[in-house]
Structure formats: structure tokens, C-alpha cells
Amino acid sequence: MRGLYYDGAWQEPISNDTIEVENPFTRQIIQTVIAASEDDVDRAVKSAKAAFPEWKNTPIDQRIDLIKRLTLRLEARRDDFARIIRDELGCGKDLALNTQFLSYIKGMFTYMEEAKKIELAEDHVSYTVLKEPVGVVGCLTPWNYPFGQIIQKIIPAVIMGNTVVLKPSQKTPLSAIELFKEIDQVGFPPGVFNLTTGRGSEVGNVLATHPDVQMITFTGSTEGGKEIARLASQGIKRVILELGGKSAAVILEGADLNLASKRILFTVCSNVGQTCSAQTRVLYPEGLRDKLIKALERQAKEFPFATPDNHDTRVGVLSSKKQQERVAGYVDQALNDGAELVIGQPPKDQAGYYSELMVLSGVSNSDTIAQEEVFGPVIVLIPYQTEAQALELANDSIYGLSGAVYGPAEQAIEFAKGMDTGQIFINDGSGSGAPFGGYKQSGYGREGGKYGLLEFVELKTIFTP
């Protein structure tokens, strides 16, 4: 049993408390991990603090070289990590390997390349601006991307000269433990990377208030982010928050409905809707309802969901009984409020946490299911009469994390400029290394590429005669 790593070695916990990890496909307990105590966390933070002065002064080229060694080790074990992610999260095989793992390995290479381009000392006429590491960074990661969200936090932080204490989700800590097994073999100075598995309300809160932690980066629910921000404010810590979303997919007149449906379903189905950037609000021109539903039905055949008799499918299962009940509750409420279920049925209690795609019509943008994050494979269809109304509806949300516009390219780009959203996809557009983060209650700060690296530096100005 592992879960506590500091001073460059696996450690025995002070507490005997443990956490059981469940396989969502079978509901079987597959492993037990350490539930770190406050004293365990304190020791991990002290380890990170002690390592910081040396690591801060290690040339960035040497830091990048060590990260590259780690990246190559991880890449060589792709199948092992994909299996672990699949077992603890309940996702499909393709998603586990390509989206949950390999896309973030690619991101590690991007971080390294972008770091080489950053000018750490900018000389101006009468002053120099230095980019210096912040210090000890507490990294709090969610269960829905158990490997990738760790990479998005610890890798840019460490490349830029910070030391880290990671607290992965208690639901999916196995990827983190396996990752630290590889970190342990690379040769990083003791204390650069530290791991504490445990409960968020305990470990996370300790990190957020610890006087020797200078920065917190958190991904999770908006309510959780509010609490972390409140706790961190007591010590005026720097905070990055990547929170919830209720992303709008706006279909314009002239859009390719098959393309739009395919892209929308990819964001909603791939991780069984358990993605903060899933395009779950679909705004469409009034009069296209039937054509849109037919297009969604056609494209849905490309996203078969797991069943009790078949786990070897593109789409897996929901992560837990709590998630299954949450999704069913939202859908039942919407149906009671007058919505129509045009595709799929609500999830039922079975041997595993199975679900299927659900598409609801007859929904108003003010309805609960259109405003709150369901975190399941549920799409609501909302008609509009004019583009001005569509823009108003798209922005009528407390969230602003992601979105999409489908239609003639130039028209779609102009529409996107009016959306209060951190990232917007036009038709099938995509790219790596771009900044990811939200507006409004979707959080603040950015992850990815150059922008993710620069979140982990302080600016120091030295005036010269």
C-alpha cells in the first residue's frame, strides 16, 4: 500500500487511515491507498520547502532534461497507464490511451519546447525583469482526468523551478502512485516531487492553509474552488482555479449538422459526460429540431456505451454510484418539469455504473438542467430565433469555460468573438499548446503550453543606473 512520497522516497504514514479504490465497471475494490493525515502533509510540505532553494537555482536546461527522461519513461509504459486509468475511472480503452494518457505526454513535450523559448531575464532600457519560481506549489487534481490533470499542474510548475506537493483525487489515486514510481527512478533531487493521497477536505484544506505553501492550483467543482480560494486567501497565496462548465454549442444556419453532431457527441460521450468542457447546451435555429435530432441519432452510433455484457466499447461507465444517482436525478427533474427525452433513458442501478446518451428537448435555458453542471452524458436542445438571441443564450450562464460555433467559418468566428468563454471551437478546429481556462465562475488562470508555464513564475524588477 502506497500513497505517501516525500524526501525522494516512499514513506510510512503516521496515520493508519486508508481509502478504498473502486473499479466502476464491476464495483469491486481494486486497491487500498494511504489516507494522509495533517502531520503527513506537513512533512511533505517541509520536504518541498527544503528542496526549493537548490531546485530554483538549477539551470532550466537541466530541469528540462530530467523532465524529458521522465516523459520517455512514461511513454514507454503507455499500455500500463492506460489500463490503470481505465480500471480506476471506468472509461473506454481508446479514451484511456489516447485522450487520457498520450495527449498529455504530447503536452509534456510541448511544455519542454515552450520553456526553452521563455526569456527568464528581460532587459529594458533602465530595468531588468526576472521571471522567478514562486516556491512550494500545492496541486489538487480531480478524478475525471486522473493522469492528465496531474501533468497539467506538476510539470509546468517543476520546469519553472518550483517544488510540488500533489494531492490526487481520492477516487482515482492509482495513476498518481504509478507516476511517482517513475519519478522515483529518474533522479530528481529529493523533495522536488511529493505525493500525499487522502481526502480532499483534509489534505487539500491543509495545503491551502499551510504557511509554507506559496501557491495552489486546483481543478474541480466551482463550489470546491470557492472553498479553496477562501482558505488560500488567508495566506494571500497565488491560486489557479479550473472549475465547472456548461458549454454552449451554437449551431448557425448553414452548419453541417453531421459534423456538428459528431463533434458535440465526442465532447459529451468520450468521458461519459464527465468533462467540464463538454458541449451539453446545444443552441440551434428554430425549425431545425427534427433534422438535428436525426443527425445526433446517426452520429451516436459511433459512440457505443458499455453494457453489463460488453465493456469493450468506445464509451465507458460513470465513475461512481454518486455520479449515477446525480445524473438520474437531474434527468428525472427535467422530465418532471416538462422536458422530453428524445434520445436515451435515465441510468438505472445495475452491477456497474452504466449509463447511455440522453438528449432532452423542450428545455428552457433557465431550467436547472441547462444551468447546472450535470457531469454526465446529457445534452439539452434549446432553440433560438435570431443570432442575437443565440448569443444572449450562450452567455446566459455563470460559467464560461468552453464552447463551440458550427456554421460558415467567417460567420462563426465573428459570433465566437462575442461569447464570454475561455476557449471556443469553430467547426472541427483544434490545436495543442493553447491556453485552457475559464471566464466567470469557471475559474481563473490558464493551463497549457507557454501560458501554463508562465502561471508558475513571479516577476521581479531590478532598476539599473
Short mmCIF file of C-alpha atoms in Angstrom, two decimals:
data_model
loop_
_atom_site.label_atom_id
_atom_site.label_comp_id
_atom_site.label_asym_id
_atom_site.label_seq_id
_atom_site.Cartn_x
_atom_site.Cartn_y
_atom_site.Cartn_z
CA MET A 1 0.00 0.00 0.00
CA ARG A 2 1.41 3.34 -1.10
CA GLY A 3 0.38 6.96 -1.41
CA LEU A 4 2.93 8.94 0.58
CA TYR A 5 6.13 10.09 -1.14
CA TYR A 6 8.47 12.81 0.11
CA ASP A 7 12.20 13.40 0.66
CA GLY A 8 12.73 11.37 -2.51
CA ALA A 9 11.35 8.11 -1.10
CA TRP A 10 8.16 6.24 -0.26
CA GLN A 11 7.21 6.85 3.36
CA GLU A 12 5.23 5.12 6.07
CA PRO A 13 2.20 7.16 7.18
CA ILE A 14 1.72 8.48 10.68
CA SER A 15 -1.97 7.55 10.49
CA ASN A 16 -3.39 4.09 9.82
CA ASP A 17 -6.35 5.54 7.90
CA THR A 18 -6.89 4.20 4.38
CA ILE A 19 -9.06 4.76 1.29
CA GLU A 20 -10.53 2.03 -0.90
CA VAL A 21 -10.40 2.45 -4.69
CA GLU A 22 -13.28 1.00 -6.68
CA ASN A 23 -13.49 -0.24 -10.27
CA PRO A 24 -16.64 1.46 -11.67
CA PHE A 25 -17.22 -1.35 -14.17
CA THR A 26 -17.52 -4.04 -11.50
CA ARG A 27 -17.98 -2.12 -8.23
CA GLN A 28 -15.13 -4.21 -6.86
CA ILE A 29 -12.42 -2.75 -4.59
CA ILE A 30 -9.18 -2.98 -6.57
CA GLN A 31 -6.72 -1.31 -4.22
CA THR A 32 -6.34 0.42 -0.87
CA VAL A 33 -4.22 3.55 -0.50
CA ILE A 34 -2.97 5.72 2.35
CA ALA A 35 -5.23 8.49 3.67
CA ALA A 36 -2.62 11.04 4.71
CA SER A 37 -3.01 12.92 7.98
CA GLU A 38 -2.24 16.59 8.63
CA ASP A 39 1.17 15.59 10.00
CA ASP A 40 1.89 13.55 6.85
CA VAL A 41 1.06 16.57 4.69
CA ASP A 42 3.23 18.81 6.85
CA ARG A 43 6.21 16.51 6.32
CA ALA A 44 5.65 16.52 2.56
CA VAL A 45 5.49 20.33 2.53
CA LYS A 46 8.70 20.56 4.56
CA SER A 47 10.35 18.25 2.05
CA ALA A 48 9.28 20.52 -0.80
CA LYS A 49 10.38 23.63 1.07
CA ALA A 50 13.83 22.19 1.80
CA ALA A 51 14.33 21.23 -1.86
CA PHE A 52 13.24 24.57 -3.29
CA PRO A 53 16.44 26.67 -2.94
CA GLU A 54 18.59 24.13 -4.82
CA TRP A 55 15.94 23.39 -7.45
CA LYS A 56 15.25 27.08 -8.01
CA ASN A 57 18.90 27.61 -8.87
CA THR A 58 19.21 24.53 -11.06
CA PRO A 59 19.58 25.74 -14.68
CA ILE A 60 16.35 25.36 -16.61
CA ASP A 61 18.07 23.20 -19.24
CA GLN A 62 18.92 20.65 -16.54
CA ARG A 63 15.37 20.74 -15.22
CA ILE A 64 14.03 20.14 -18.73
CA ASP A 65 16.46 17.26 -19.24
CA LEU A 66 15.13 15.47 -16.17
CA ILE A 67 11.53 16.04 -17.28
CA LYS A 68 12.41 14.62 -20.70
CA ARG A 69 13.79 11.47 -19.08
CA LEU A 70 10.55 11.12 -17.13
CA THR A 71 8.45 11.69 -20.26
CA LEU A 72 10.25 8.96 -22.19
CA ARG A 73 9.84 6.51 -19.31
CA LEU A 74 6.13 7.24 -19.14
CA GLU A 75 5.67 6.95 -22.90
CA ALA A 76 7.29 3.51 -22.84
CA ARG A 77 4.64 2.34 -20.35
CA ARG A 78 1.62 3.65 -22.22
CA ASP A 79 -0.32 0.39 -22.04
CA ASP A 80 0.23 0.04 -18.29
CA PHE A 81 -1.01 3.56 -17.60
CA ALA A 82 -3.99 3.17 -19.93
CA ARG A 83 -5.04 0.04 -18.04
CA ILE A 84 -4.71 1.74 -14.65
CA ILE A 85 -6.69 4.80 -15.80
CA ARG A 86 -9.41 2.56 -17.25
CA ASP A 87 -9.66 0.48 -14.07
CA GLU A 88 -9.93 3.39 -11.65
CA LEU A 89 -12.09 5.70 -13.82
CA GLY A 90 -14.23 3.31 -15.84
CA CYS A 91 -13.52 4.88 -19.23
CA GLY A 92 -13.20 3.28 -22.65
CA LYS A 93 -9.89 1.80 -23.82
CA ASP A 94 -9.32 4.31 -26.61
CA LEU A 95 -10.04 7.25 -24.34
CA ALA A 96 -7.74 5.89 -21.63
CA LEU A 97 -4.82 5.50 -24.02
CA ASN A 98 -5.17 8.40 -26.43
CA THR A 99 -7.07 11.16 -24.64
CA GLN A 100 -6.31 10.44 -21.01
CA PHE A 101 -2.64 9.49 -21.50
CA LEU A 102 -0.91 10.09 -24.83
CA SER A 103 -2.36 13.57 -25.40
CA TYR A 104 -0.77 14.65 -22.11
CA ILE A 105 2.54 13.01 -23.00
CA LYS A 106 2.43 15.23 -26.08
CA GLY A 107 1.69 18.12 -23.75
CA MET A 108 4.83 17.34 -21.72
CA PHE A 109 6.94 17.70 -24.87
CA THR A 110 5.15 20.97 -25.62
CA TYR A 111 5.93 22.30 -22.14
CA MET A 112 9.61 21.47 -22.64
CA GLU A 113 9.80 23.15 -26.04
CA GLU A 114 7.97 26.26 -24.87
CA ALA A 115 10.12 26.53 -21.75
CA LYS A 116 13.24 26.76 -23.90
CA LYS A 117 11.80 29.87 -25.57
CA ILE A 118 10.94 31.76 -22.38
CA GLU A 119 13.21 34.71 -21.67
CA LEU A 120 13.88 34.44 -17.94
CA ALA A 121 15.60 37.84 -17.82
CA GLU A 122 14.14 40.62 -19.97
CA ASP A 123 16.45 43.62 -20.34
CA HIS A 124 14.86 47.02 -20.84
CA VAL A 125 16.45 50.49 -21.09
CA SER A 126 16.53 51.17 -17.35
CA TYR A 127 15.45 47.94 -15.75
CA THR A 128 15.51 44.14 -15.98
CA VAL A 129 12.51 41.89 -15.39
CA LEU A 130 13.30 38.46 -13.93
CA LYS A 131 10.93 35.50 -14.06
CA GLU A 132 11.47 33.53 -10.87
CA PRO A 133 9.73 30.47 -9.43
CA VAL A 134 7.01 31.01 -6.85
CA GLY A 135 8.03 28.35 -4.30
CA VAL A 136 6.13 25.33 -2.98
CA VAL A 137 3.01 24.62 -5.06
CA GLY A 138 0.10 22.56 -3.77
CA CYS A 139 -1.53 20.69 -6.68
CA LEU A 140 -5.09 19.46 -6.16
CA THR A 141 -6.39 17.33 -9.02
CA PRO A 142 -9.81 15.84 -9.94
CA TRP A 143 -10.93 12.29 -10.59
CA ASN A 144 -12.16 12.69 -14.17
CA TYR A 145 -8.69 13.08 -15.75
CA PRO A 146 -6.59 11.23 -13.15
CA PHE A 147 -3.30 11.35 -15.09
CA GLY A 148 -3.69 14.33 -17.39
CA GLN A 149 -4.68 16.91 -14.80
CA ILE A 150 -1.67 15.94 -12.71
CA ILE A 151 0.60 16.54 -15.69
CA GLN A 152 -1.01 19.93 -16.35
CA LYS A 153 -0.01 21.06 -12.87
CA ILE A 154 3.18 19.41 -11.68
CA ILE A 155 5.14 19.50 -14.95
CA PRO A 156 4.99 23.26 -15.72
CA ALA A 157 5.47 24.06 -12.04
CA VAL A 158 8.63 21.97 -11.76
CA ILE A 159 10.07 23.05 -15.12
CA MET A 160 9.85 26.67 -13.96
CA GLY A 161 11.78 25.88 -10.78
CA ASN A 162 9.05 25.26 -8.22
CA THR A 163 8.67 22.22 -6.00
CA VAL A 164 5.30 20.50 -5.67
CA VAL A 165 3.07 18.60 -3.28
CA LEU A 166 0.41 16.65 -5.17
CA LYS A 167 -2.95 15.62 -3.73
CA PRO A 168 -4.78 13.49 -6.34
CA SER A 169 -8.48 12.68 -6.10
CA GLN A 170 -9.31 10.05 -3.51
CA LYS A 171 -11.44 8.32 -6.16
CA THR A 172 -8.65 7.88 -8.71
CA PRO A 173 -5.24 7.96 -6.99
CA LEU A 174 -3.69 4.96 -8.73
CA SER A 175 -2.39 6.87 -11.78
CA ALA A 176 -0.62 9.26 -9.43
CA ILE A 177 1.05 6.47 -7.49
CA GLU A 178 2.23 4.80 -10.70
CA LEU A 179 3.51 8.15 -11.97
CA PHE A 180 5.55 8.64 -8.80
CA LYS A 181 7.08 5.19 -9.21
CA GLU A 182 8.58 6.52 -12.44
CA ILE A 183 9.53 9.87 -10.90
CA ASP A 184 11.41 7.94 -8.24
CA GLN A 185 13.59 6.29 -10.91
CA VAL A 186 14.58 9.42 -12.85
CA GLY A 187 16.98 11.10 -10.43
CA PHE A 188 15.22 14.27 -9.34
CA PRO A 189 16.65 15.84 -6.18
CA PRO A 190 14.72 14.69 -3.10
CA GLY A 191 11.77 16.94 -2.34
CA VAL A 192 11.11 18.29 -5.83
CA PHE A 193 8.11 15.97 -6.27
CA ASN A 194 5.97 14.99 -3.27
CA LEU A 195 2.75 12.95 -3.08
CA THR A 196 0.04 12.76 -0.42
CA THR A 197 -3.05 10.67 -1.16
CA GLY A 198 -6.04 11.39 1.00
CA ARG A 199 -9.40 13.08 1.36
CA GLY A 200 -9.87 16.49 -0.19
CA SER A 201 -11.48 18.01 2.87
CA GLU A 202 -8.40 17.06 4.88
CA VAL A 203 -5.28 17.06 2.71
CA GLY A 204 -6.49 19.75 0.32
CA ASN A 205 -7.50 22.08 3.10
CA VAL A 206 -4.17 21.62 4.87
CA LEU A 207 -2.27 22.51 1.70
CA ALA A 208 -4.48 25.54 1.07
CA THR A 209 -3.74 26.96 4.52
CA HIS A 210 -0.16 25.77 5.09
CA PRO A 211 2.18 28.74 5.67
CA ASP A 212 4.98 27.15 3.64
CA VAL A 213 2.85 26.65 0.52
CA GLN A 214 3.07 29.72 -1.72
CA MET A 215 0.63 28.67 -4.44
CA ILE A 216 -2.37 26.40 -5.01
CA THR A 217 -3.54 25.06 -8.36
CA PHE A 218 -6.93 23.36 -8.17
CA THR A 219 -9.20 21.63 -10.67
CA GLY A 220 -12.66 20.59 -9.53
CA SER A 221 -16.16 21.86 -8.89
CA THR A 222 -16.95 25.54 -8.62
CA GLU A 223 -18.10 25.07 -5.03
CA GLY A 224 -14.84 23.30 -4.19
CA GLY A 225 -12.89 26.08 -5.89
CA LYS A 226 -14.66 28.74 -3.86
CA GLU A 227 -13.65 26.99 -0.65
CA ILE A 228 -10.03 26.57 -1.75
CA ALA A 229 -9.87 30.24 -2.75
CA ARG A 230 -11.31 31.25 0.63
CA LEU A 231 -8.80 29.16 2.55
CA ALA A 232 -5.85 30.24 0.42
CA SER A 233 -6.79 33.90 0.80
CA GLN A 234 -5.91 33.70 4.49
CA GLY A 235 -2.27 33.46 3.46
CA ILE A 236 -2.60 35.59 0.28
CA LYS A 237 -1.49 32.61 -1.79
CA ARG A 238 -1.48 32.67 -5.55
CA VAL A 239 -4.32 30.48 -6.82
CA ILE A 240 -5.21 28.89 -10.18
CA LEU A 241 -8.76 27.57 -10.43
CA GLU A 242 -10.06 25.41 -13.28
CA LEU A 243 -13.68 24.81 -12.37
CA GLY A 244 -17.05 23.84 -13.80
CA GLY A 245 -18.64 24.50 -17.15
CA LYS A 246 -21.92 24.40 -19.02
CA SER A 247 -20.54 24.81 -22.51
CA ALA A 248 -22.75 26.06 -25.32
CA ALA A 249 -22.54 24.60 -28.82
CA VAL A 250 -24.12 27.14 -31.13
CA ILE A 251 -25.38 25.84 -34.48
CA LEU A 252 -25.76 28.58 -37.08
CA GLU A 253 -27.83 28.48 -40.26
CA GLY A 254 -25.84 26.65 -42.92
CA ALA A 255 -23.97 24.46 -40.45
CA ASP A 256 -23.06 20.87 -41.32
CA LEU A 257 -25.34 19.07 -38.87
CA ASN A 258 -23.47 15.78 -39.17
CA LEU A 259 -20.15 17.44 -38.35
CA ALA A 260 -21.70 19.45 -35.51
CA SER A 261 -23.38 16.36 -34.06
CA LYS A 262 -20.20 14.31 -34.27
CA ARG A 263 -18.11 16.98 -32.51
CA ILE A 264 -20.74 17.62 -29.85
CA LEU A 265 -21.11 13.92 -29.11
CA PHE A 266 -17.35 13.47 -28.91
CA THR A 267 -17.13 16.05 -26.12
CA VAL A 268 -20.14 14.63 -24.30
CA CYS A 269 -19.70 10.89 -24.77
CA SER A 270 -15.96 10.28 -24.68
CA ASN A 271 -15.63 10.55 -20.90
CA VAL A 272 -19.31 9.70 -20.29
CA GLY A 273 -20.03 13.42 -19.96
CA GLN A 274 -17.64 13.75 -17.04
CA THR A 275 -15.75 16.61 -18.66
CA CYS A 276 -16.03 20.25 -17.65
CA SER A 277 -15.75 21.37 -21.28
CA ALA A 278 -18.45 19.03 -22.65
CA GLN A 279 -20.81 20.79 -25.08
CA THR A 280 -24.01 19.98 -23.21
CA ARG A 281 -26.10 23.03 -24.21
CA VAL A 282 -26.92 22.91 -27.91
CA LEU A 283 -28.45 26.11 -29.30
CA TYR A 284 -30.00 25.65 -32.74
CA PRO A 285 -32.11 27.68 -35.20
CA GLU A 286 -35.81 27.23 -34.55
CA GLY A 287 -37.15 24.86 -37.17
CA LEU A 288 -34.10 22.55 -37.31
CA ARG A 289 -35.13 20.42 -34.33
CA ASP A 290 -36.08 17.24 -36.19
CA LYS A 291 -33.07 17.37 -38.53
CA LEU A 292 -30.74 17.93 -35.59
CA ILE A 293 -32.18 15.03 -33.61
CA LYS A 294 -31.80 12.72 -36.62
CA ALA A 295 -28.18 13.84 -37.08
CA LEU A 296 -27.47 13.16 -33.40
CA GLU A 297 -29.07 9.73 -33.68
CA ARG A 298 -26.91 8.89 -36.71
CA GLN A 299 -23.68 10.02 -35.10
CA ALA A 300 -24.49 8.41 -31.75
CA LYS A 301 -23.94 5.00 -33.36
CA GLU A 302 -20.23 5.85 -33.39
CA PHE A 303 -20.24 6.13 -29.57
CA PRO A 304 -21.46 2.82 -28.14
CA PHE A 305 -21.70 2.81 -24.34
CA ALA A 306 -20.57 -0.02 -22.08
CA THR A 307 -23.21 -2.53 -21.00
CA PRO A 308 -23.14 -5.29 -18.38
CA ASP A 309 -22.41 -7.74 -21.21
CA ASN A 310 -19.80 -5.64 -23.03
CA HIS A 311 -17.09 -3.43 -21.53
CA ASP A 312 -15.02 -3.36 -24.71
CA THR A 313 -16.72 -0.24 -26.06
CA ARG A 314 -15.69 3.29 -27.03
CA VAL A 315 -17.58 4.80 -24.08
CA GLY A 316 -17.22 3.50 -20.54
CA VAL A 317 -19.34 3.93 -17.41
CA LEU A 318 -19.95 6.66 -14.86
CA SER A 319 -17.33 6.88 -12.16
CA SER A 320 -19.40 6.06 -9.09
CA LYS A 321 -22.83 5.39 -7.65
CA LYS A 322 -22.94 9.04 -6.58
CA GLN A 323 -22.44 10.14 -10.19
CA GLN A 324 -25.03 7.69 -11.45
CA GLU A 325 -27.59 9.00 -8.97
CA ARG A 326 -26.66 12.60 -9.75
CA VAL A 327 -27.22 12.16 -13.48
CA ALA A 328 -30.50 10.28 -12.99
CA GLY A 329 -31.70 12.95 -10.57
CA TYR A 330 -31.10 15.81 -12.99
CA VAL A 331 -32.83 14.00 -15.85
CA ASP A 332 -35.82 12.99 -13.71
CA GLN A 333 -36.22 16.60 -12.53
CA ALA A 334 -36.09 17.89 -16.11
CA LEU A 335 -38.75 15.37 -17.21
CA ASN A 336 -40.95 16.38 -14.29
CA ASP A 337 -40.53 20.00 -15.38
CA GLY A 338 -41.85 19.21 -18.85
CA ALA A 339 -38.77 18.27 -20.89
CA GLU A 340 -38.93 15.48 -23.47
CA LEU A 341 -36.32 12.73 -23.65
CA VAL A 342 -35.78 12.28 -27.40
CA ILE A 343 -32.72 10.01 -27.17
CA GLY A 344 -31.83 7.54 -24.41
CA GLN A 345 -33.11 6.62 -20.96
CA PRO A 346 -32.01 7.64 -17.44
CA PRO A 347 -29.35 5.39 -15.84
CA LYS A 348 -30.53 2.52 -13.67
CA ASP A 349 -28.91 0.86 -10.68
CA GLN A 350 -27.01 -2.19 -12.02
CA ALA A 351 -23.89 -4.20 -11.24
CA GLY A 352 -21.76 -1.33 -12.58
CA TYR A 353 -22.38 2.38 -13.05
CA TYR A 354 -23.79 2.14 -16.55
CA SER A 355 -25.39 4.96 -18.46
CA GLU A 356 -26.33 5.90 -22.00
CA LEU A 357 -26.53 9.07 -24.04
CA MET A 358 -29.54 11.23 -23.18
CA VAL A 359 -30.80 14.15 -25.29
CA LEU A 360 -33.56 16.38 -23.95
CA SER A 361 -35.82 18.71 -25.92
CA GLY A 362 -38.41 21.17 -24.62
CA VAL A 363 -35.86 22.75 -22.30
CA SER A 364 -35.58 26.45 -21.48
CA ASN A 365 -32.14 27.96 -20.92
CA SER A 366 -33.30 28.99 -17.45
CA ASP A 367 -34.12 25.40 -16.43
CA THR A 368 -31.91 23.76 -13.83
CA ILE A 369 -30.59 21.15 -16.27
CA ALA A 370 -29.48 23.94 -18.65
CA GLN A 371 -27.79 26.00 -15.94
CA GLU A 372 -26.14 23.46 -13.63
CA GLU A 373 -23.32 21.08 -14.49
CA VAL A 374 -24.75 17.57 -14.66
CA PHE A 375 -21.38 15.88 -15.32
CA GLY A 376 -22.95 13.08 -17.29
CA PRO A 377 -23.84 12.25 -20.94
CA VAL A 378 -26.80 14.62 -21.07
CA ILE A 379 -27.45 17.15 -23.87
CA VAL A 380 -30.19 19.77 -23.81
CA LEU A 381 -31.53 21.23 -27.07
CA ILE A 382 -32.53 24.90 -26.92
CA PRO A 383 -33.96 26.72 -29.96
CA TYR A 384 -33.33 30.36 -30.88
CA GLN A 385 -34.89 32.74 -33.39
CA THR A 386 -32.04 35.17 -34.16
CA GLU A 387 -28.26 35.12 -33.79
CA ALA A 388 -28.54 37.96 -31.29
CA GLN A 389 -30.77 35.75 -29.16
CA ALA A 390 -28.38 32.81 -29.61
CA LEU A 391 -25.51 34.93 -28.28
CA GLU A 392 -27.58 36.06 -25.33
CA LEU A 393 -28.48 32.46 -24.52
CA ALA A 394 -24.87 31.27 -24.91
CA ASN A 395 -23.68 33.90 -22.42
CA ASP A 396 -26.57 33.37 -20.02
CA SER A 397 -24.60 31.13 -17.65
CA ILE A 398 -22.49 31.52 -14.53
CA TYR A 399 -19.84 29.51 -16.40
CA GLY A 400 -17.54 30.40 -19.28
CA LEU A 401 -15.07 27.57 -19.74
CA SER A 402 -15.55 26.30 -23.28
CA GLY A 403 -17.88 26.40 -26.24
CA ALA A 404 -18.25 25.89 -29.97
CA VAL A 405 -19.79 27.51 -33.02
CA TYR A 406 -20.80 25.45 -36.05
CA GLY A 407 -21.50 27.14 -39.37
CA PRO A 408 -19.83 29.13 -42.16
CA ALA A 409 -16.32 29.82 -40.88
CA GLU A 410 -16.16 33.62 -41.06
CA GLN A 411 -19.64 33.99 -39.64
CA ALA A 412 -18.83 31.52 -36.84
CA ILE A 413 -15.60 33.32 -35.92
CA GLU A 414 -17.41 36.65 -35.66
CA PHE A 415 -20.06 35.04 -33.48
CA ALA A 416 -17.40 33.47 -31.24
CA LYS A 417 -15.86 36.87 -30.53
CA GLY A 418 -18.99 37.79 -28.62
CA MET A 419 -19.00 34.71 -26.39
CA ASP A 420 -17.88 35.09 -22.77
CA THR A 421 -15.89 31.89 -22.87
CA GLY A 422 -12.24 30.92 -22.39
CA GLN A 423 -11.97 28.67 -25.44
CA ILE A 424 -14.20 28.26 -28.47
CA PHE A 425 -14.01 25.67 -31.24
CA ILE A 426 -15.07 26.63 -34.76
CA ASN A 427 -16.41 23.58 -36.60
CA ASP A 428 -13.63 20.95 -36.39
CA GLY A 429 -10.87 23.35 -35.29
CA SER A 430 -8.37 22.21 -32.65
CA GLY A 431 -4.74 22.64 -31.61
CA SER A 432 -2.19 21.79 -28.93
CA GLY A 433 -0.35 24.14 -26.60
CA ALA A 434 -3.22 26.63 -26.46
CA PRO A 435 -4.23 28.19 -23.12
CA PHE A 436 -7.08 26.45 -21.29
CA GLY A 437 -9.10 28.19 -18.62
CA GLY A 438 -12.35 29.97 -17.98
CA TYR A 439 -14.31 33.15 -17.58
CA LYS A 440 -16.72 33.90 -14.72
CA GLN A 441 -17.26 31.04 -12.25
CA SER A 442 -15.28 28.63 -14.42
CA GLY A 443 -12.19 29.96 -12.67
CA TYR A 444 -9.05 31.93 -13.43
CA GLY A 445 -5.53 31.22 -14.58
CA ARG A 446 -4.53 29.15 -17.60
CA GLU A 447 -3.07 25.72 -18.28
CA GLY A 448 -1.22 24.52 -21.37
CA GLY A 449 1.93 25.43 -23.29
CA LYS A 450 3.66 28.78 -22.73
CA TYR A 451 0.69 30.20 -20.86
CA GLY A 452 0.64 27.34 -18.38
CA LEU A 453 4.35 27.76 -17.68
CA LEU A 454 4.07 31.49 -17.01
CA GLU A 455 1.46 30.91 -14.31
CA PHE A 456 4.23 29.50 -12.13
CA VAL A 457 6.61 32.47 -12.06
CA GLU A 458 6.92 35.68 -10.07
CA LEU A 459 8.09 38.86 -11.77
CA LYS A 460 10.96 40.75 -10.17
CA THR A 461 12.02 44.15 -11.49
CA ILE A 462 15.57 45.37 -10.98
CA PHE A 463 16.18 49.04 -11.85
CA THR A 464 19.64 49.85 -13.14
CA PRO A 465 21.54 53.17 -13.26
#
